[in-house]
Coordinates of C-alpha atoms and ligand atoms in Angstrom, one line a residue:
M1 CA -6.5 -65.0 23.0
E2 CA -8.2 -68.2 21.7
F3 CA -11.8 -67.8 20.5
K4 CA -14.4 -70.5 20.4
R5 CA -15.7 -69.3 17.1
N6 CA -15.0 -66.5 14.6
I7 CA -18.1 -64.9 13.2
M8 CA -18.0 -62.5 10.3
I9 CA -20.7 -59.8 10.0
T10 CA -20.8 -57.8 6.8
G11 CA -22.3 -54.3 6.9
G12 CA -21.7 -54.0 10.6
A13 CA -21.2 -50.2 10.4
G14 CA -24.7 -49.7 9.0
F15 CA -28.0 -49.3 10.8
I16 CA -29.1 -52.9 11.5
G17 CA -25.6 -54.3 11.3
S18 CA -24.4 -52.1 14.1
H19 CA -27.1 -53.5 16.4
V20 CA -26.2 -57.0 15.4
V21 CA -22.5 -56.5 16.0
R22 CA -23.2 -54.9 19.4
L23 CA -25.5 -57.7 20.5
F24 CA -23.0 -60.4 19.5
V25 CA -19.9 -58.7 20.9
N26 CA -21.6 -58.2 24.3
R27 CA -23.4 -61.5 24.4
Y28 CA -20.6 -63.8 23.1
P29 CA -17.3 -62.7 24.7
D30 CA -15.8 -66.1 23.8
C31 CA -16.5 -65.5 20.1
R32 CA -14.6 -63.0 17.9
I33 CA -16.8 -60.7 15.8
I34 CA -15.2 -59.5 12.6
N35 CA -17.1 -56.6 11.2
V36 CA -16.4 -56.3 7.4
D37 CA -17.7 -53.1 5.9
K38 CA -16.7 -50.9 2.9
L39 CA -17.8 -47.7 4.7
T40 CA -20.1 -46.4 2.0
Y41 CA -22.0 -43.2 2.8
A42 CA -24.3 -45.5 5.0
G43 CA -21.4 -47.0 7.0
N44 CA -20.5 -45.1 10.2
L45 CA -18.2 -46.5 12.8
G46 CA -19.6 -43.9 15.1
N47 CA -22.5 -46.3 15.5
L48 CA -20.2 -48.7 17.4
R49 CA -18.2 -46.4 19.7
D50 CA -19.4 -48.3 22.8
I51 CA -17.9 -51.6 21.7
E52 CA -15.0 -50.7 19.4
D53 CA -12.4 -51.4 22.1
M54 CA -13.8 -54.8 23.2
P55 CA -11.2 -57.6 22.9
N56 CA -13.5 -59.8 20.8
Y57 CA -14.2 -57.1 18.2
V58 CA -12.3 -56.5 14.9
F59 CA -13.0 -54.1 12.1
E60 CA -11.9 -54.8 8.5
K61 CA -12.6 -52.1 5.9
A62 CA -13.3 -54.1 2.7
D63 CA -15.7 -54.3 -0.3
I64 CA -17.7 -57.6 -0.4
C65 CA -17.4 -57.5 -4.2
D66 CA -13.6 -58.1 -3.8
F67 CA -13.5 -61.9 -3.8
D68 CA -9.7 -62.2 -3.0
R69 CA -10.1 -59.9 0.0
M70 CA -13.1 -61.8 1.3
L71 CA -11.2 -65.1 1.0
E72 CA -8.2 -63.5 2.7
I73 CA -10.3 -62.2 5.6
M74 CA -12.1 -65.6 6.0
R75 CA -8.8 -67.5 6.1
T76 CA -7.0 -65.0 8.3
Y77 CA -9.7 -65.2 11.0
D78 CA -10.6 -68.9 10.4
V79 CA -14.2 -67.7 10.0
G80 CA -16.8 -70.2 11.1
G81 CA -20.1 -68.4 10.3
I82 CA -21.2 -65.4 8.3
I83 CA -24.1 -63.0 8.8
H84 CA -24.4 -61.0 5.7
L85 CA -26.1 -57.6 6.0
A86 CA -23.9 -55.4 3.7
A87 CA -26.1 -53.9 1.0
E88 CA -27.3 -50.8 -0.7
S89 CA -30.5 -50.4 1.1
H90 CA -32.4 -47.2 0.1
V91 CA -35.2 -47.7 -2.5
D92 CA -35.1 -44.0 -3.8
R93 CA -31.4 -44.3 -4.5
S94 CA -32.0 -47.6 -6.4
I95 CA -34.5 -45.8 -8.7
R96 CA -31.8 -43.2 -9.5
D97 CA -28.8 -45.6 -9.7
P98 CA -29.7 -49.3 -10.2
F99 CA -26.2 -50.4 -11.3
T100 CA -24.7 -49.8 -7.8
F101 CA -27.5 -52.0 -6.4
A102 CA -26.8 -54.8 -8.8
R103 CA -23.1 -54.6 -8.1
T104 CA -23.2 -54.6 -4.3
N105 CA -26.3 -56.6 -3.6
V106 CA -26.0 -59.3 -6.4
M107 CA -22.3 -59.5 -7.3
G108 CA -21.2 -58.7 -3.8
T109 CA -23.3 -61.5 -2.3
L110 CA -22.1 -63.9 -5.0
S111 CA -18.4 -63.0 -4.3
L112 CA -19.0 -63.6 -0.6
L113 CA -20.8 -66.9 -1.3
Q114 CA -17.9 -68.1 -3.6
A115 CA -15.3 -67.2 -1.0
A116 CA -17.3 -68.9 1.8
R117 CA -17.7 -72.0 -0.4
S118 CA -14.1 -72.2 -1.2
L119 CA -13.2 -71.9 2.5
W120 CA -15.7 -74.5 3.6
E121 CA -14.8 -77.0 0.9
D122 CA -11.1 -76.6 1.8
S123 CA -11.7 -77.3 5.4
G124 CA -14.2 -80.1 4.9
W125 CA -16.9 -78.3 6.7
M126 CA -19.3 -78.9 3.8
T127 CA -19.9 -82.4 5.0
G128 CA -21.4 -83.6 8.2
S129 CA -23.8 -81.7 10.4
S130 CA -21.8 -78.5 10.9
R131 CA -23.9 -75.5 11.7
C132 CA -21.3 -73.2 10.3
M133 CA -23.4 -71.2 8.0
F134 CA -24.0 -68.4 5.6
Y135 CA -26.9 -66.4 7.0
H136 CA -28.3 -63.9 4.4
I137 CA -30.4 -60.9 5.7
S138 CA -33.1 -60.0 3.2
T139 CA -36.2 -58.0 3.1
D140 CA -40.0 -58.4 2.7
E141 CA -39.9 -56.2 -0.4
V142 CA -38.9 -59.2 -2.5
Y143 CA -42.5 -60.4 -2.2
G144 CA -43.8 -57.3 -4.0
A145 CA -46.9 -55.4 -2.8
L146 CA -50.2 -56.3 -1.1
E147 CA -53.6 -54.8 -1.5
L148 CA -55.3 -53.0 1.3
N149 CA -57.8 -55.8 1.7
H150 CA -58.2 -56.4 5.4
P151 CA -59.4 -54.3 8.3
E152 CA -57.0 -51.8 9.7
G153 CA -55.6 -52.0 13.1
I154 CA -54.3 -55.6 13.3
R155 CA -51.3 -55.1 15.5
S156 CA -49.1 -57.4 17.5
D157 CA -51.6 -60.3 16.9
F158 CA -49.8 -63.5 16.0
S159 CA -53.1 -65.3 15.2
A160 CA -54.1 -62.6 12.6
H161 CA -52.8 -64.7 9.8
E162 CA -55.3 -67.5 10.7
V163 CA -58.1 -65.1 9.9
Y164 CA -56.6 -63.0 7.1
G165 CA -54.0 -65.5 5.8
D166 CA -54.0 -64.3 2.2
S167 CA -53.3 -60.7 3.2
F168 CA -49.8 -61.4 4.5
F169 CA -46.4 -62.3 2.9
T170 CA -45.6 -65.9 4.0
E171 CA -42.4 -67.9 3.4
E172 CA -44.3 -69.4 0.4
T173 CA -45.3 -66.2 -1.2
K174 CA -44.0 -65.9 -4.8
Y175 CA -41.2 -63.3 -5.4
R176 CA -42.5 -60.3 -7.3
P177 CA -40.0 -57.5 -6.7
H178 CA -40.8 -54.1 -8.2
S179 CA -38.0 -51.7 -7.4
P180 CA -34.4 -52.0 -8.5
Y181 CA -33.5 -52.4 -4.8
S182 CA -36.0 -55.3 -4.2
A183 CA -35.0 -56.9 -7.6
S184 CA -31.4 -56.9 -6.5
K185 CA -32.2 -58.4 -3.0
A186 CA -34.4 -61.0 -4.7
S187 CA -31.6 -62.0 -7.0
S188 CA -29.2 -62.3 -4.0
D189 CA -31.7 -64.5 -2.1
H190 CA -31.9 -66.8 -5.2
F191 CA -28.1 -67.1 -5.3
V192 CA -27.9 -68.0 -1.6
R193 CA -30.6 -70.7 -2.0
A194 CA -28.8 -71.9 -5.2
F195 CA -25.6 -72.4 -3.2
H196 CA -27.5 -74.4 -0.6
D197 CA -29.2 -76.5 -3.2
T198 CA -26.2 -77.0 -5.5
Y199 CA -23.2 -77.2 -3.2
G200 CA -24.9 -78.2 0.1
M201 CA -23.8 -74.9 1.7
P202 CA -25.6 -74.6 5.1
A203 CA -27.4 -71.3 4.3
I204 CA -30.4 -69.5 5.8
V205 CA -32.3 -66.5 4.4
T206 CA -34.6 -64.3 6.4
N207 CA -37.0 -61.6 5.1
C208 CA -37.7 -58.8 7.5
S209 CA -40.2 -55.9 7.5
N210 CA -39.3 -52.2 8.0
N211 CA -36.9 -51.6 10.9
Y212 CA -36.9 -48.5 13.1
G213 CA -34.7 -47.4 16.0
P214 CA -31.4 -45.6 16.8
Y215 CA -28.6 -45.1 14.3
Q216 CA -30.7 -45.3 11.1
F217 CA -29.4 -43.1 8.3
P218 CA -31.6 -40.0 8.0
E219 CA -32.6 -40.6 4.4
K220 CA -35.2 -43.1 5.7
L221 CA -38.7 -42.0 6.7
I222 CA -38.5 -42.1 10.5
P223 CA -35.1 -40.5 11.3
L224 CA -35.5 -38.0 8.4
F225 CA -38.9 -36.8 9.7
I226 CA -37.9 -36.7 13.4
N227 CA -35.0 -34.4 12.4
N228 CA -37.1 -32.2 10.1
I229 CA -39.8 -31.8 12.8
R230 CA -37.1 -30.8 15.3
H231 CA -35.8 -28.1 12.9
N232 CA -39.2 -27.0 11.6
R233 CA -38.6 -28.2 8.1
P234 CA -41.2 -29.6 5.6
L235 CA -42.1 -33.3 5.8
P236 CA -42.3 -34.6 2.2
V237 CA -45.0 -37.3 2.3
Y238 CA -45.0 -39.3 -1.0
G239 CA -48.4 -39.4 -2.8
K240 CA -51.3 -39.4 -0.4
G241 CA -49.4 -41.0 2.5
E242 CA -51.7 -44.1 2.3
N243 CA -49.0 -46.7 1.7
V244 CA -48.7 -49.2 4.6
R245 CA -45.5 -50.4 6.1
D246 CA -45.0 -53.1 8.9
W247 CA -42.6 -51.7 11.5
L248 CA -40.3 -53.6 13.8
Y249 CA -37.9 -52.2 16.5
V250 CA -34.3 -52.9 15.3
E251 CA -33.2 -54.6 18.5
D252 CA -36.0 -57.1 18.0
H253 CA -34.7 -57.9 14.6
A254 CA -31.2 -58.3 16.0
R255 CA -32.5 -60.7 18.6
A256 CA -34.3 -62.7 15.9
I257 CA -31.0 -62.9 13.9
D258 CA -29.2 -64.2 17.0
L259 CA -31.8 -66.8 17.6
I260 CA -31.9 -68.0 13.9
F261 CA -28.1 -68.0 13.5
H262 CA -27.8 -70.3 16.5
R263 CA -31.0 -72.4 16.2
G264 CA -32.4 -72.0 12.6
E265 CA -32.6 -74.9 10.2
P266 CA -30.0 -74.8 7.4
G267 CA -31.7 -74.4 4.1
A268 CA -34.7 -72.7 5.7
T269 CA -36.4 -69.3 5.2
Y270 CA -37.9 -67.3 8.1
N271 CA -40.1 -64.2 7.8
I272 CA -39.5 -61.6 10.6
G273 CA -42.0 -59.0 11.6
G274 CA -44.2 -57.9 14.4
F275 CA -47.7 -57.6 12.8
N276 CA -47.5 -53.9 13.2
E277 CA -48.9 -52.1 10.1
W278 CA -49.2 -48.4 9.8
K279 CA -50.2 -46.0 7.0
N280 CA -47.3 -43.6 6.4
I281 CA -49.5 -40.6 7.2
D282 CA -50.4 -42.1 10.6
I283 CA -46.8 -42.7 11.4
V284 CA -46.1 -39.0 10.4
K285 CA -48.8 -37.9 12.9
V286 CA -47.4 -40.0 15.6
L287 CA -43.9 -38.6 15.0
I288 CA -45.2 -35.0 15.1
K289 CA -47.1 -35.6 18.3
T290 CA -44.1 -37.3 20.0
V291 CA -41.4 -34.9 19.0
D292 CA -43.6 -31.8 19.8
S293 CA -44.5 -33.3 23.2
L294 CA -40.9 -34.2 24.1
L295 CA -39.8 -30.7 23.1
G296 CA -42.5 -29.1 25.2
R297 CA -44.3 -27.6 22.2
P298 CA -48.1 -27.1 22.1
E299 CA -50.2 -29.9 20.5
G300 CA -50.5 -29.4 16.7
Y301 CA -47.4 -27.1 16.6
S302 CA -45.8 -29.0 13.6
D303 CA -48.9 -30.2 11.8
S304 CA -48.4 -27.6 9.0
L305 CA -45.0 -29.1 8.1
I306 CA -46.8 -32.0 6.3
T307 CA -46.2 -31.5 2.6
Y308 CA -47.6 -33.9 0.0
V309 CA -45.1 -34.4 -2.8
T310 CA -44.9 -36.4 -6.0
D311 CA -45.2 -40.1 -5.3
R312 CA -42.2 -42.5 -5.4
K313 CA -42.1 -44.3 -8.8
G314 CA -43.6 -47.8 -8.6
H315 CA -44.4 -47.1 -4.9
D316 CA -45.4 -50.5 -3.3
L317 CA -48.8 -50.0 -1.6
R318 CA -48.6 -52.3 1.4
Y319 CA -46.1 -54.7 3.1
A320 CA -47.2 -57.0 5.8
I321 CA -45.2 -60.0 7.1
D322 CA -46.6 -63.2 8.6
S323 CA -43.9 -64.2 11.0
S324 CA -45.9 -67.0 12.7
R325 CA -43.4 -69.7 11.6
L326 CA -40.6 -68.0 13.5
H327 CA -42.9 -67.5 16.5
R328 CA -44.1 -71.1 16.4
E329 CA -40.8 -72.9 15.7
L330 CA -38.3 -70.8 17.5
G331 CA -40.5 -69.0 20.0
W332 CA -39.6 -65.4 18.9
S333 CA -41.8 -62.4 19.3
P334 CA -41.1 -58.7 19.5
S335 CA -40.2 -57.5 23.0
L336 CA -41.4 -54.0 22.4
Q337 CA -44.8 -52.6 21.5
F338 CA -44.7 -49.9 18.8
E339 CA -46.1 -47.2 21.1
E340 CA -43.1 -47.8 23.4
G341 CA -40.6 -48.3 20.7
I342 CA -41.4 -45.1 18.8
V343 CA -41.1 -42.9 22.0
K344 CA -37.8 -44.6 22.8
T345 CA -36.6 -43.9 19.2
V346 CA -37.7 -40.3 19.1
R347 CA -36.1 -39.7 22.5
W348 CA -32.8 -41.3 21.2
Y349 CA -32.6 -39.0 18.2
L350 CA -33.4 -35.9 20.2
D351 CA -30.8 -36.9 22.8
N352 CA -28.2 -37.6 20.2
Q353 CA -28.3 -34.5 18.1
E354 CA -24.5 -34.6 17.9
W355 CA -24.7 -38.0 16.0
M356 CA -27.4 -36.6 13.7
D357 CA -25.3 -33.4 13.0
D358 CA -22.2 -35.5 12.3
V359 CA -24.2 -37.5 9.8
T360 CA -26.0 -34.7 8.1
S361 CA -22.9 -32.6 7.8
G362 CA -20.8 -35.5 6.4
G363 CA -18.4 -35.1 9.4
Y364 CA -18.3 -38.8 10.0
M365 CA -17.0 -39.5 6.5
K366 CA -14.1 -37.0 6.8
Y367 CA -13.2 -38.5 10.2
Y368 CA -13.1 -42.2 9.1
D369 CA -11.7 -41.4 5.7
E370 CA -8.6 -40.0 7.4
M371 CA -8.4 -43.1 9.5
Y372 CA -9.1 -45.8 6.8
G373 CA -8.6 -44.1 3.5
R374 CA -11.0 -42.3 1.2
R375 CA -14.4 -44.0 0.4
Ligands
NAD401 P1 -27.6 -49.6 5.8 O1 -27.7 -48.9 4.4 O2 -27.9 -48.7 7.0 O3 -26.2 -50.2 6.0 C1 -25.5 -51.0 4.9 C2 -24.1 -51.2 5.4 O4 -23.5 -52.0 4.3 C3 -23.3 -49.9 5.5 O5 -22.5 -50.0 6.7 C4 -22.4 -49.9 4.2 O6 -21.1 -49.3 4.4 C5 -22.2 -51.4 4.0 N1 -21.9 -51.7 2.6 C6 -22.6 -51.3 1.5 N2 -22.0 -51.7 0.4 C7 -20.9 -52.5 0.8 C8 -19.9 -53.3 0.1 N3 -19.9 -53.3 -1.2 N4 -19.0 -53.9 0.8 C9 -19.0 -53.9 2.2 N5 -19.9 -53.2 2.9 C10 -20.9 -52.5 2.2 O7 -28.6 -50.8 5.7 P2 -29.6 -51.4 6.8 O8 -30.9 -50.6 6.7 O9 -28.9 -51.6 8.1 O10 -29.9 -52.8 6.2 C11 -29.0 -53.9 6.4 C12 -29.5 -55.1 5.7 O11 -30.8 -55.5 6.1 C13 -29.6 -54.9 4.1 O12 -29.2 -56.1 3.5 C14 -31.1 -54.7 3.9 O13 -31.4 -55.1 2.6 C15 -31.7 -55.5 5.0 N6 -33.0 -55.1 5.5 C16 -33.2 -53.8 5.9 C17 -34.4 -53.4 6.5 C18 -34.6 -52.0 7.0 O14 -35.8 -51.6 7.3 N7 -33.6 -51.1 7.0 C19 -35.4 -54.3 6.6 C20 -35.2 -55.6 6.1 C21 -34.0 -56.0 5.6
DAU402 O1 -39.6 -53.3 4.1 C1 -38.2 -53.4 4.4 C2 -37.5 -52.3 3.7 O2 -37.8 -51.1 4.4 C3 -36.0 -52.4 3.6 O3 -35.7 -53.6 2.9 C4 -35.3 -51.2 3.1 O4 -33.9 -51.3 3.1 C5 -35.7 -50.0 3.9 O5 -35.2 -48.8 3.3 C6 -37.2 -49.9 4.0 O6 -37.8 -49.5 2.7 P1 -39.0 -48.4 2.5 O7 -38.9 -47.9 1.2 O8 -40.2 -49.0 3.0 O9 -38.4 -47.3 3.6 P2 -38.4 -45.7 3.6 O10 -38.0 -45.3 5.0 O11 -37.6 -45.2 2.4 O12 -39.9 -45.3 3.3 C7 -41.0 -45.8 4.2 C8 -42.3 -45.3 3.6 O13 -42.3 -43.8 3.7 C9 -42.4 -45.6 2.1 O14 -43.8 -45.9 1.8 C10 -42.0 -44.3 1.4 C11 -42.4 -43.2 2.4 N1 -41.6 -42.0 2.4 C12 -40.3 -42.2 2.5 C13 -39.4 -41.1 2.6 C14 -37.9 -41.2 2.7 C15 -42.2 -40.8 2.3 O15 -43.4 -40.6 2.2 N2 -41.4 -39.7 2.3 C16 -40.0 -39.8 2.4 O16 -39.3 -38.7 2.4

């Protein structure tokens, strides 16, 4: 079958990547989607069961640090666009093991960029107005941390930045990463921009806030706590629970990626977020209330599970994204209010206990290691 375009998505077996792969496979049947993933502990092809047999979907188990393999895949499939999500993504792991983060996030991105550059220079796509591009998915954490200096409760308000402009990360905010994770992502962002500025590679970077939704690995706050509440296990809240995060439903991130990949300006940066800030402790209370209510437990049943523990080292106080550029220039806004999204998310984890058990028991690793070789 002839495809109009071959799009390579790295990290497609992970949380956000699986939603992007699903969206593209379903929405663009005339394009072939090549999912390139190493299947680390965070990669689970079980996240893609519903689309794995589609004729326009291909999976390649490969490490983005392997330059020769990246070039081979790009040449084999005549790749005409890359969306790069593969990364080590968990801050706590980066504090314990920074080398792995430098390897994958920095060297892996560089090897992918070099392979893409080589392919594009060979085929002459570097000249002219081709929109074939290298789209790098990054995070708001590269901007550092904000103070708690504006009133609480500004939510889903795209004019908030006009009043409280300085209290948000904009595309112009200086990079001040604090954790080894965010330092590695910042470095990879710089390499992508360097390839645009030096070689003229049509590249885009987006920086998104915290995502939540189905298929997130249960080391991250929301799925971990939903599962713990369900099983009456302690909820380890770091420090006083006063850190603020800006939450976006994962499918809204995937829709933004689709829009930017097709209509974004090469060389540009877009921030992605829904103006939806919550203190961690308030999120925990919402999760307790929602899980208890969906399980038919009395109100307050799980309150005593809250356990304050030693704070994360270098814990960033507050993230808040100003995504008004994306809203203004490309018309994007989140489709889901948080109150709706969080109920949908809790319901998904409760309804998909088998997925959760498979992940927490490591069963998914055994299954796919037998199919694709040991990780
Ligand atoms: P994840 O940890 O759930 O998934 C990462 C995927 O990358 C996994 O499938 C893993 O197997 C794969 N991978 C890791 N190392 C690899 C390598 N060397 N070669 C090939 N594949 C490899 O991550 P996520 O939360 O879905 O995040 C995806 C991307 O989005 C990351 O780049 C992250 O920095 C960025 N991001 C995440 C969030 C968030 O809230 N989760 C927010 C903003 C940006
Ligand atoms: O902002 C975007 C980033 O969001 C992404 O780039 C990262 O890949 C993603 O992991 C996420 O980083 P955070 O560190 O914000 O997410 P995490 O779910 O680990 O933690 C959310 C908040 O909850 C943070 O303030 C730490 C706190 N926390 C987390 C865990 C796992 C706890 O209090 N207890 C916990 O057990």
